[in-house]
Short mmCIF file of C-alpha atoms and ligand atoms in Angstrom, two decimals:
data_model
loop_
_atom_site.label_atom_id
_atom_site.label_comp_id
_atom_site.label_asym_id
_atom_site.label_seq_id
_atom_site.Cartn_x
_atom_site.Cartn_y
_atom_site.Cartn_z
CA UNK A 1 6.01 -147.63 -237.63
CA UNK A 2 3.95 -150.00 -234.86
CA UNK A 3 3.01 -148.36 -231.72
CA UNK A 4 5.52 -149.06 -228.39
CA UNK A 5 4.48 -149.20 -225.02
CA UNK A 6 6.62 -148.14 -222.12
CA UNK A 7 6.66 -147.61 -218.51
CA UNK A 8 6.56 -145.20 -216.32
CA UNK A 9 6.83 -144.13 -212.02
CA UNK A 10 5.95 -140.77 -210.50
CA UNK A 11 8.09 -140.84 -207.88
CA UNK A 12 8.20 -139.96 -204.07
CA UNK A 13 9.43 -136.45 -205.06
CA UNK A 14 6.05 -136.13 -207.55
CA UNK A 15 3.68 -137.68 -205.47
CA UNK A 16 4.62 -135.47 -202.58
CA UNK A 17 5.18 -131.92 -204.67
CA UNK A 18 1.96 -132.28 -206.27
CA UNK A 19 3.25 -133.20 -209.28
CA UNK A 20 0.93 -136.00 -210.08
CA UNK A 21 -1.71 -134.04 -212.84
CA UNK A 22 1.14 -131.61 -213.82
CA UNK A 23 3.17 -134.76 -215.18
CA UNK A 24 0.30 -137.07 -216.52
CA UNK A 25 -1.46 -133.67 -218.66
CA UNK A 26 1.68 -133.76 -220.27
CA UNK A 27 1.57 -136.90 -222.12
CA UNK A 28 -2.35 -136.75 -222.86
CA UNK A 29 -1.57 -133.11 -224.03
CA UNK A 30 1.65 -135.33 -226.45
CA UNK A 31 -1.14 -137.76 -228.08
CA UNK A 32 0.34 -140.86 -226.00
CA UNK A 33 -2.75 -143.16 -225.25
CA UNK A 34 -2.55 -144.02 -221.08
CA UNK A 35 -2.86 -147.77 -221.00
CA UNK A 36 -2.87 -148.13 -217.36
CA UNK A 37 -1.93 -146.73 -214.58
CA UNK A 38 -1.96 -147.12 -210.57
CA UNK A 39 -0.67 -146.13 -207.25
CA UNK A 40 1.67 -148.67 -205.40
CA UNK A 41 4.12 -148.55 -202.67
CA UNK A 42 7.59 -149.79 -204.32
CA UNK A 43 9.62 -152.40 -201.42
CA UNK A 44 12.71 -152.65 -200.89
CA UNK A 45 12.89 -155.98 -203.37
CA UNK A 46 11.39 -154.06 -206.01
CA UNK A 47 13.34 -151.38 -205.93
CA UNK A 48 16.58 -153.93 -206.05
CA UNK A 49 15.25 -156.24 -209.00
CA UNK A 50 13.89 -152.29 -210.54
CA UNK A 51 16.80 -151.08 -209.85
CA UNK A 52 19.75 -153.90 -210.94
CA UNK A 53 21.64 -151.90 -212.73
CA UNK A 54 22.50 -149.23 -209.64
CA UNK A 55 22.48 -151.76 -206.56
CA UNK A 56 26.63 -151.45 -206.38
CA UNK A 57 26.60 -147.69 -206.12
CA UNK A 58 27.72 -145.92 -203.84
CA UNK A 59 24.37 -143.52 -204.12
CA UNK A 60 21.50 -146.45 -204.10
CA UNK A 61 21.06 -146.75 -200.39
CA UNK A 62 19.95 -143.21 -200.94
CA UNK A 63 17.92 -144.75 -203.48
CA UNK A 64 16.43 -147.10 -202.22
CA UNK A 65 15.20 -145.57 -198.58
CA UNK A 66 13.88 -142.73 -201.27
CA UNK A 67 12.18 -144.46 -203.99
CA UNK A 68 10.70 -146.19 -201.37
CA UNK A 69 9.89 -143.85 -198.92
CA UNK A 70 6.13 -142.59 -200.38
CA UNK A 71 3.36 -144.20 -203.40
CA UNK A 72 4.55 -143.59 -206.48
CA UNK A 73 2.08 -143.92 -209.34
CA UNK A 74 3.17 -146.21 -212.53
CA UNK A 75 1.76 -145.37 -215.48
CA UNK A 76 1.93 -147.47 -219.00
CA UNK A 77 1.84 -145.67 -221.84
CA UNK A 78 1.82 -146.24 -225.59
CA UNK A 79 2.33 -144.86 -228.65
CA UNK A 80 4.23 -144.71 -231.96
CA UNK A 81 7.72 -144.78 -231.03
CA UNK A 82 6.67 -144.12 -227.17
CA UNK A 83 9.98 -144.72 -225.60
CA UNK A 84 11.98 -142.24 -227.17
CA UNK A 85 9.11 -140.21 -226.86
CA UNK A 86 8.86 -140.66 -223.44
CA UNK A 87 12.42 -140.17 -222.58
CA UNK A 88 12.40 -137.04 -224.48
CA UNK A 89 9.51 -135.28 -222.85
CA UNK A 90 11.38 -136.10 -219.53
CA UNK A 91 14.97 -135.26 -220.15
CA UNK A 92 17.99 -136.43 -219.11
CA UNK A 93 18.84 -138.23 -215.52
CA UNK A 94 20.70 -134.91 -214.48
CA UNK A 95 17.61 -132.06 -214.12
CA UNK A 96 20.16 -129.76 -214.06
CA UNK A 97 20.92 -130.19 -217.39
CA UNK A 98 17.45 -131.22 -218.67
CA UNK A 99 16.04 -128.27 -220.28
CA UNK A 100 13.33 -125.94 -219.58
CA UNK A 101 9.91 -127.49 -221.96
CA UNK A 102 11.02 -130.74 -220.33
CA UNK A 103 9.38 -132.51 -217.16
CA UNK A 104 13.16 -132.70 -215.24
CA UNK A 105 14.31 -129.47 -216.48
CA UNK A 106 10.56 -127.82 -215.61
CA UNK A 107 10.14 -129.67 -212.10
CA UNK A 108 13.31 -130.79 -211.14
CA UNK A 109 16.86 -129.40 -209.72
CA UNK A 110 18.84 -132.43 -208.99
CA UNK A 111 20.02 -136.26 -210.48
CA UNK A 112 18.82 -137.77 -207.85
CA UNK A 113 15.22 -136.53 -206.82
CA UNK A 114 13.94 -136.12 -210.93
CA UNK A 115 10.68 -136.93 -210.61
CA UNK A 116 9.98 -139.00 -212.99
CA UNK A 117 11.34 -142.84 -214.20
CA UNK A 118 10.83 -144.39 -218.33
CA UNK A 119 11.58 -147.24 -219.73
CA UNK A 120 15.24 -146.37 -221.49
CA UNK A 121 14.20 -148.54 -224.59
CA UNK A 122 12.01 -150.85 -226.23
CA UNK A 123 13.63 -154.51 -224.54
CA UNK A 124 13.80 -152.94 -220.88
CA UNK A 125 9.59 -151.68 -221.41
CA UNK A 126 9.27 -155.72 -222.22
CA UNK A 127 10.68 -156.35 -218.61
CA UNK A 128 9.83 -152.85 -216.63
CA UNK A 129 6.18 -153.75 -217.98
CA UNK A 130 5.13 -156.61 -216.57
CA UNK A 131 7.37 -156.10 -213.34
CA UNK A 132 4.35 -153.52 -212.27
CA UNK A 133 1.98 -154.33 -214.10
CA UNK A 134 -0.58 -158.14 -214.66
CA UNK A 135 -2.17 -158.13 -217.59
CA UNK A 136 -5.31 -157.67 -216.58
CA UNK A 137 -4.01 -154.12 -215.59
CA UNK A 138 -3.44 -153.50 -218.71
CA UNK A 139 -6.17 -152.25 -221.56
CA UNK A 140 -6.89 -152.23 -224.86
CA UNK A 141 -9.87 -149.84 -225.22
CA UNK A 142 -9.99 -147.51 -228.74
CA UNK A 143 -9.13 -144.06 -229.46
CA UNK A 144 -9.81 -142.28 -232.96
CA UNK A 145 -6.72 -142.64 -234.05
CA UNK A 146 -7.41 -140.92 -237.20
CA UNK A 147 -6.83 -137.91 -235.21
CA UNK A 148 -3.12 -138.53 -233.59
CA UNK A 149 -1.67 -140.35 -236.95
CA UNK A 150 -1.85 -140.58 -240.20
CA UNK A 151 -2.35 -143.83 -241.83
CA UNK A 152 1.40 -144.13 -243.35
CA UNK A 153 3.65 -143.17 -240.44
N1 LIG B 201 20.50 -141.52 -209.80
C1 LIG B 201 21.02 -141.02 -208.42
N2 LIG B 201 22.62 -140.86 -208.86
C2 LIG B 201 23.10 -140.87 -210.21
C3 LIG B 201 22.28 -141.59 -210.82
C4 LIG B 201 20.96 -141.78 -210.46
O1 LIG B 201 20.11 -141.05 -207.68
O2 LIG B 201 24.38 -140.09 -209.99
C5 LIG B 201 19.03 -142.20 -209.57
C6 LIG B 201 18.00 -141.55 -210.27
O3 LIG B 201 16.84 -141.66 -209.27
C7 LIG B 201 17.55 -142.07 -211.20
C8 LIG B 201 17.65 -143.10 -210.82
O4 LIG B 201 18.94 -143.58 -210.41
O5 LIG B 201 16.92 -141.74 -212.15
C9 LIG B 201 17.99 -144.08 -212.11
O6 LIG B 201 19.52 -143.96 -212.68
P1 LIG B 201 19.02 -144.16 -214.66
O7 LIG B 201 20.92 -144.19 -214.94
O8 LIG B 201 19.05 -145.31 -214.96
O9 LIG B 201 18.76 -142.96 -214.89
P2 LIG B 201 17.50 -142.45 -215.75
O10 LIG B 201 16.73 -143.59 -216.41
O11 LIG B 201 15.74 -142.59 -214.34
O12 LIG B 201 17.53 -141.30 -216.28
MG1 LIG B 202 17.54 -146.15 -216.31
#
């Protein structure tokens, strides 16, 4: 199984509510490798690009106002089947339906203030990572993977 990279955004509600450390810890604890991490303030045009599939929805104006209201923490995580693993750790979009133990299940009770974004497929991740990170902002450093995966996984 080859490793994948996926894009995460800790949204303005996660920053305002003091959940950055809580959420980052969950990914570290799972054994995902942090290969990029920074704080950015999303602009209106970046919001329209990132949420292009939602710009025509009635809730888009609230979404743009929210996502541009405060800086976010952007991260790139790497690991085997990282896209699916991370989406499962996040839980579904509607946090009220998210199981306890997931990030959204534990930290949110809302569809629109659901604390985290995560790429929804490998193809999406390949578009989203360069949207937020320059090549030189991603790091290819060594971890001793013997302690993370067996060699035949
Ligand atoms: N969103 C919202 N209301 C909705 C659906 C989505 O405010 O009815 C927001 C919410 O912040 C969500 C984001 O739009 O996380 C992106 O929606 P998507 O369907 O891509 O969900 P996600 O991939 O974040 O689970
Ligand atoms: Mg999505």
